[in-house]
Short mmCIF file of C-alpha atoms in Angstrom, two decimals:
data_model
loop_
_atom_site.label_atom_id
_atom_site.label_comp_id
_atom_site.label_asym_id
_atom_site.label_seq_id
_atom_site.Cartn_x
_atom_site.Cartn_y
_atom_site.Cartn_z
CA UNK O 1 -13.98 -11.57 -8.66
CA UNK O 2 -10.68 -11.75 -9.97
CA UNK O 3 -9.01 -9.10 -8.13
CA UNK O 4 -7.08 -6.25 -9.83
CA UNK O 5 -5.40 -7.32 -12.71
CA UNK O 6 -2.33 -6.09 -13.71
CA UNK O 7 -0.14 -6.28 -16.56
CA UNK O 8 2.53 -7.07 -17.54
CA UNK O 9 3.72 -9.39 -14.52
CA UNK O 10 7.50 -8.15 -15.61
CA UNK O 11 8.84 -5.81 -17.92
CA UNK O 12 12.43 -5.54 -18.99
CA UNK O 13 13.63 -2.62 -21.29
CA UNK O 14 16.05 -0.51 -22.46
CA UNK O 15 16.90 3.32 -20.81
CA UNK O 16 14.64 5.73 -23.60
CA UNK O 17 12.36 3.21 -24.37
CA UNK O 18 8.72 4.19 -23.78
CA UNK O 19 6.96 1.90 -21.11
CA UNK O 20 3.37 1.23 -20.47
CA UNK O 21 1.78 -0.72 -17.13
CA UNK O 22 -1.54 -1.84 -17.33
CA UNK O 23 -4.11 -1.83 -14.75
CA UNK O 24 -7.95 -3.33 -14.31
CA UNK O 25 -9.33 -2.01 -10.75
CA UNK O 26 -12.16 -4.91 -9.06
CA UNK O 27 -15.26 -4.09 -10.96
CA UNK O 28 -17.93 -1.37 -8.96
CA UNK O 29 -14.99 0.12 -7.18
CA UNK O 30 -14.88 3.94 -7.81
CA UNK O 31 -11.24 4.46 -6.83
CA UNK O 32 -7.42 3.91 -8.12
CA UNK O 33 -3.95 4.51 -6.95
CA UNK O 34 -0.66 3.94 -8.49
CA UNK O 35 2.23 2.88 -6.44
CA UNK O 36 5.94 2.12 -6.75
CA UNK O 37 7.89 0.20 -4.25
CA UNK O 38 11.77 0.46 -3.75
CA UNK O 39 14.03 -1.15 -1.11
CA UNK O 40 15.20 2.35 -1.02
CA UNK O 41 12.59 4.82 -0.85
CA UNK O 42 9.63 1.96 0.50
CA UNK O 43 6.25 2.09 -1.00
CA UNK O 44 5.16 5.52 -2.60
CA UNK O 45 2.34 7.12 -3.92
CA UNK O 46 1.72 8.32 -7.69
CA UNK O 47 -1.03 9.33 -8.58
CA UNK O 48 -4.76 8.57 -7.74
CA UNK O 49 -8.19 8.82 -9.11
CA UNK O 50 -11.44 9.20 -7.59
CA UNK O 51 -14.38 8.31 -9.94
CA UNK O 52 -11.51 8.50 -13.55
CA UNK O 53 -10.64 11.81 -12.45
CA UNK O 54 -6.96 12.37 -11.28
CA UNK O 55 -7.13 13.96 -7.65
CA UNK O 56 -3.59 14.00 -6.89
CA UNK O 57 -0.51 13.30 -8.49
CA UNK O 58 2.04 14.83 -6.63
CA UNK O 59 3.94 11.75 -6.14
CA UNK O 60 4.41 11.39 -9.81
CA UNK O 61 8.67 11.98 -9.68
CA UNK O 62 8.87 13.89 -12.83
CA UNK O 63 7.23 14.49 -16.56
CA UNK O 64 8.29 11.39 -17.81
CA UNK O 65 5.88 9.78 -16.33
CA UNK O 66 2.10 10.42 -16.59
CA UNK O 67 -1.38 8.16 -16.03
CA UNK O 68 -4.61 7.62 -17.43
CA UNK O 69 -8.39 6.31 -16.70
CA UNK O 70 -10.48 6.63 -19.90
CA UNK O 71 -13.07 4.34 -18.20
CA UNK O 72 -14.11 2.85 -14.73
CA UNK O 73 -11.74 -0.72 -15.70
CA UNK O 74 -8.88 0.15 -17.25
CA UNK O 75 -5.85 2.41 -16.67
CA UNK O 76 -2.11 3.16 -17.80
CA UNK O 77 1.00 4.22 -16.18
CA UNK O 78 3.18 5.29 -19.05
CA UNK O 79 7.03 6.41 -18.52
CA UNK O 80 8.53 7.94 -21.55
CA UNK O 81 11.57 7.88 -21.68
CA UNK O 82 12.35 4.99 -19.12
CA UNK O 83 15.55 5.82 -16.73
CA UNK O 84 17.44 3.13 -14.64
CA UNK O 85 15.82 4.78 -11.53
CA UNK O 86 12.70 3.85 -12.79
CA UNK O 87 13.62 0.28 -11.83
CA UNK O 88 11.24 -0.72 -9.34
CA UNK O 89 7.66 -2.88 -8.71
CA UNK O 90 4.69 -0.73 -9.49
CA UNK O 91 1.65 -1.49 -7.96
CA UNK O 92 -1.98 -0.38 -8.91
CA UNK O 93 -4.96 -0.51 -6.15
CA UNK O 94 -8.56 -0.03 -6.18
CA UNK O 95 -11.20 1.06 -3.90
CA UNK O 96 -14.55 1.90 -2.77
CA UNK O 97 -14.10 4.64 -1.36
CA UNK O 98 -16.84 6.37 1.28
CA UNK O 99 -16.14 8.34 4.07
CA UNK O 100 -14.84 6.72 7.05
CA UNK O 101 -13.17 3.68 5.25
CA UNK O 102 -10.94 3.14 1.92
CA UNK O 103 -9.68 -0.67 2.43
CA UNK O 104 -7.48 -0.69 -0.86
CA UNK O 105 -7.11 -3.66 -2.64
CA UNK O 106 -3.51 -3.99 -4.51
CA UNK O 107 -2.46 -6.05 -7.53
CA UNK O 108 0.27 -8.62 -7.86
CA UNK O 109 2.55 -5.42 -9.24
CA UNK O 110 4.65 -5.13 -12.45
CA UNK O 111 8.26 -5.33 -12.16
CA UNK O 112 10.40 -3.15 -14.21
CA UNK O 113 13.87 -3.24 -15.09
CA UNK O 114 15.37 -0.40 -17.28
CA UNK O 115 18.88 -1.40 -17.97
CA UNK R 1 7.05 13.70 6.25
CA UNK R 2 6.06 9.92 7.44
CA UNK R 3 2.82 9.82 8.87
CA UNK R 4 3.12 5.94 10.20
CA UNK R 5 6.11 4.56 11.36
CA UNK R 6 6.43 0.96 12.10
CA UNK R 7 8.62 -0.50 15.01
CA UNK R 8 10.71 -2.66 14.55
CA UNK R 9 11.90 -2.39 10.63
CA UNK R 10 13.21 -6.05 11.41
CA UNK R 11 11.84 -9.00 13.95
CA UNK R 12 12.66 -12.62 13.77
CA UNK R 13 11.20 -14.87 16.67
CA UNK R 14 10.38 -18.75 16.53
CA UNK R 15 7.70 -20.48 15.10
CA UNK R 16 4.56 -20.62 17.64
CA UNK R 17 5.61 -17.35 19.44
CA UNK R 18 3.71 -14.13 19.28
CA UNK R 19 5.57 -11.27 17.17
CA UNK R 20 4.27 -7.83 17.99
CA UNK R 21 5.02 -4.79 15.82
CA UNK R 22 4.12 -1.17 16.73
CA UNK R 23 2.88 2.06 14.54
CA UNK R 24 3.34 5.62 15.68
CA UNK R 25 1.95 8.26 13.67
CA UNK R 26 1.97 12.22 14.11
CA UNK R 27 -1.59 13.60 13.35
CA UNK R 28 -5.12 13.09 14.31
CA UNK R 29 -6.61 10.15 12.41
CA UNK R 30 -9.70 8.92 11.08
CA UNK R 31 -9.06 4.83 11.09
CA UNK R 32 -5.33 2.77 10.80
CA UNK R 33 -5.60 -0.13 8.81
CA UNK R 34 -2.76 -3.00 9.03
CA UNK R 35 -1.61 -4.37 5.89
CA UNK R 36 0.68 -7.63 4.94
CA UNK R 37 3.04 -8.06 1.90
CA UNK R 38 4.24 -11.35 0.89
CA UNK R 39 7.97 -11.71 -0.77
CA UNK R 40 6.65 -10.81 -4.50
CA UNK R 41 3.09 -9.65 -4.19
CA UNK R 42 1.04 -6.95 -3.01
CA UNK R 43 -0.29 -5.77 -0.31
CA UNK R 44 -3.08 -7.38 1.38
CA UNK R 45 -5.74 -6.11 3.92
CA UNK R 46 -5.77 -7.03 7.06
CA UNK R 47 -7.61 -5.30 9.82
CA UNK R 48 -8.91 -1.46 10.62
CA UNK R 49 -9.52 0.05 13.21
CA UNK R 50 -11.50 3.24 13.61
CA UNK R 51 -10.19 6.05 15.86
CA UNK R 52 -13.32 5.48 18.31
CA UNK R 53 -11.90 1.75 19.01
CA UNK R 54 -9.37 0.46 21.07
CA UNK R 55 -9.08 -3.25 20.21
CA UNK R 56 -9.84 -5.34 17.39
CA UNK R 57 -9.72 -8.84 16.52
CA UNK R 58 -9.21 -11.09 13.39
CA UNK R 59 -8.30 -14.49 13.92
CA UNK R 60 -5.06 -14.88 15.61
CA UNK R 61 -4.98 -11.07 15.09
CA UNK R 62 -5.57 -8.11 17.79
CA UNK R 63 -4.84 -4.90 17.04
CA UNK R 64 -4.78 -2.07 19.81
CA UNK R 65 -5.39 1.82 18.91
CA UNK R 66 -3.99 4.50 21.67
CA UNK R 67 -5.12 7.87 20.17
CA UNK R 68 -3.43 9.96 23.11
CA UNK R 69 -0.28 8.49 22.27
CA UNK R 70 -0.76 8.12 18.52
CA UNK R 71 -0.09 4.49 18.31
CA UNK R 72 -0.98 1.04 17.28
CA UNK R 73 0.28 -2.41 17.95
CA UNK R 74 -0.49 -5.27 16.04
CA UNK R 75 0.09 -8.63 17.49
CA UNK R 76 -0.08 -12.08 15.79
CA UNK R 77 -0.41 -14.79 18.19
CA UNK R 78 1.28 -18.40 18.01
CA UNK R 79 3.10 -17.50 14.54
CA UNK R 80 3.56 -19.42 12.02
CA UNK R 81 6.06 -19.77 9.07
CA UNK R 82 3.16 -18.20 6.53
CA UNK R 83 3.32 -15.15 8.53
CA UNK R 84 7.06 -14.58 7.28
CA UNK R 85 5.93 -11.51 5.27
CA UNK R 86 6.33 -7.16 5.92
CA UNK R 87 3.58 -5.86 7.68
CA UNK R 88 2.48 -1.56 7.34
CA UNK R 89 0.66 0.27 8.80
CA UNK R 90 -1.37 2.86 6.64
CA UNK R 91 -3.68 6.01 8.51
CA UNK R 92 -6.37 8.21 7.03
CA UNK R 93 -6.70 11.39 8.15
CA UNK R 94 -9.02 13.12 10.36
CA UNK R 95 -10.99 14.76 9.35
CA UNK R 96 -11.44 12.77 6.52
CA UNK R 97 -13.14 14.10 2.70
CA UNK R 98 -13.62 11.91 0.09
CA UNK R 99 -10.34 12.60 -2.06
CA UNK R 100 -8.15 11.73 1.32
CA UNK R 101 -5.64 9.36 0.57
CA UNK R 102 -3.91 6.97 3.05
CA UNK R 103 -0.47 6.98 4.03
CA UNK R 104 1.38 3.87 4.42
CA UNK R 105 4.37 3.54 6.81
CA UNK R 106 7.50 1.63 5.93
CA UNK R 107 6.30 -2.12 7.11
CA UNK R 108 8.20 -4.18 9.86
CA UNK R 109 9.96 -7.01 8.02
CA UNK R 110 8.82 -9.95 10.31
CA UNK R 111 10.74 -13.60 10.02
CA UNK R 112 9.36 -16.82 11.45
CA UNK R 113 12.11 -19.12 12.30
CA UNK R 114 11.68 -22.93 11.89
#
């Protein structure tokens, strides 16, 4: 398996400009969490889905930014419009999650710098 | 507030020593897993350990689980300059549903010198 795939490995834009991160979880896993790691604030929690469904996204900062899982492989982390804060690696996992274990598995993360 | 805190944020020993790095955490939990982050990538598994264990072992790994004082060490024996890397700590909850996420602590920077 190739792991989760992420894309793109870097992103540089410009503040206002609409950015979207890419993620494709390790096929038969049934879970999916977005993360963002700063040397500030460490490694935080977005948003997660169990099963495509969005369970809890109360780490999402603010309405700029919102996520999506049309299907089982494939979701988007959008942030429109992109700040300077917004400067930081985001990281998608996946999982199989059953009770009594969820050993996530991240990707290589996106960087992205909004200058 | 943090669930897992790791101890030290910063630990730099020699080559071939053992480098041990703590986790405390605040409520009752299902498992602790330990995770390791490379400069540049993500994070990679490591070990769990459920809250019904005391000590695991992977390797050059052992991990130790004290429940009555809500702690965990992890200790990597005879290090090596590939263990250079941040190392968290993440806890599920107890009890634990299936939409329970895990929390991840702030990692202990660890530094193999030469």
């Amino acid at each position: 398996d190739a792991g989760v795939i992420q894309s793109p490995r870097h992103e540089v834009t410009e503040m206002g400009q609409e950015v979207t991160l890419r993620c494709k979880p390790i096929s038969g896993h049934n879970s999916l969490f977005w993360y963002r790691q700063t040397m500030m604030r460490g490694l935080e929690l977005l948003i997660y889905f169990n099963n495509n469904v969005p369970i809890d996204d109360s780490g999402m900062p603010e309405d700029r930014f919102s996520a999506k899982m049309p299907n089982a492989s494939f979701s988007t982390l959008k942030i429109q419009p992109s700040e300077p804060r917004d400067s930081a690696v985001y990281f998608c996992a996946s999982s199989f999650r059953q009770v009594g274990t969820d050993t996530q598995y991240f990707g290589p993360g996106t960087r992205l710098t909004v200058l | 507030s943090q669930q897992g805190e790791e101890d030290p944020q910063a630990l730099s020993i020699q080559e071939g020593e053992n480098a041990t790095m703590n986790c405390s955490y605040k409520t009752s939990i299902n498992n602790l897993q330990w995770y390791r982050q490379n400069s540049g990538r993500g994070l990679v598994h490591l070990i769990l350990i459920r809250s019904n264990e005391r000590e695991k072992h992977s390797g050059r790994l052992r991990v130790t689980l004290d429940t009555s004082k809500k702690s965990s060490s992890l200790l990597i024996t005879a290090s090596r300059a590939a263990d250079t890397a941040s190392y968290f700590c993440a806890t599920s909850l107890f009890p634990m549903n299936r939409d329970d996420k895990i929390i991840f602590g702030k990692g202990t920077r660890l530094h193999i010198l030469p």
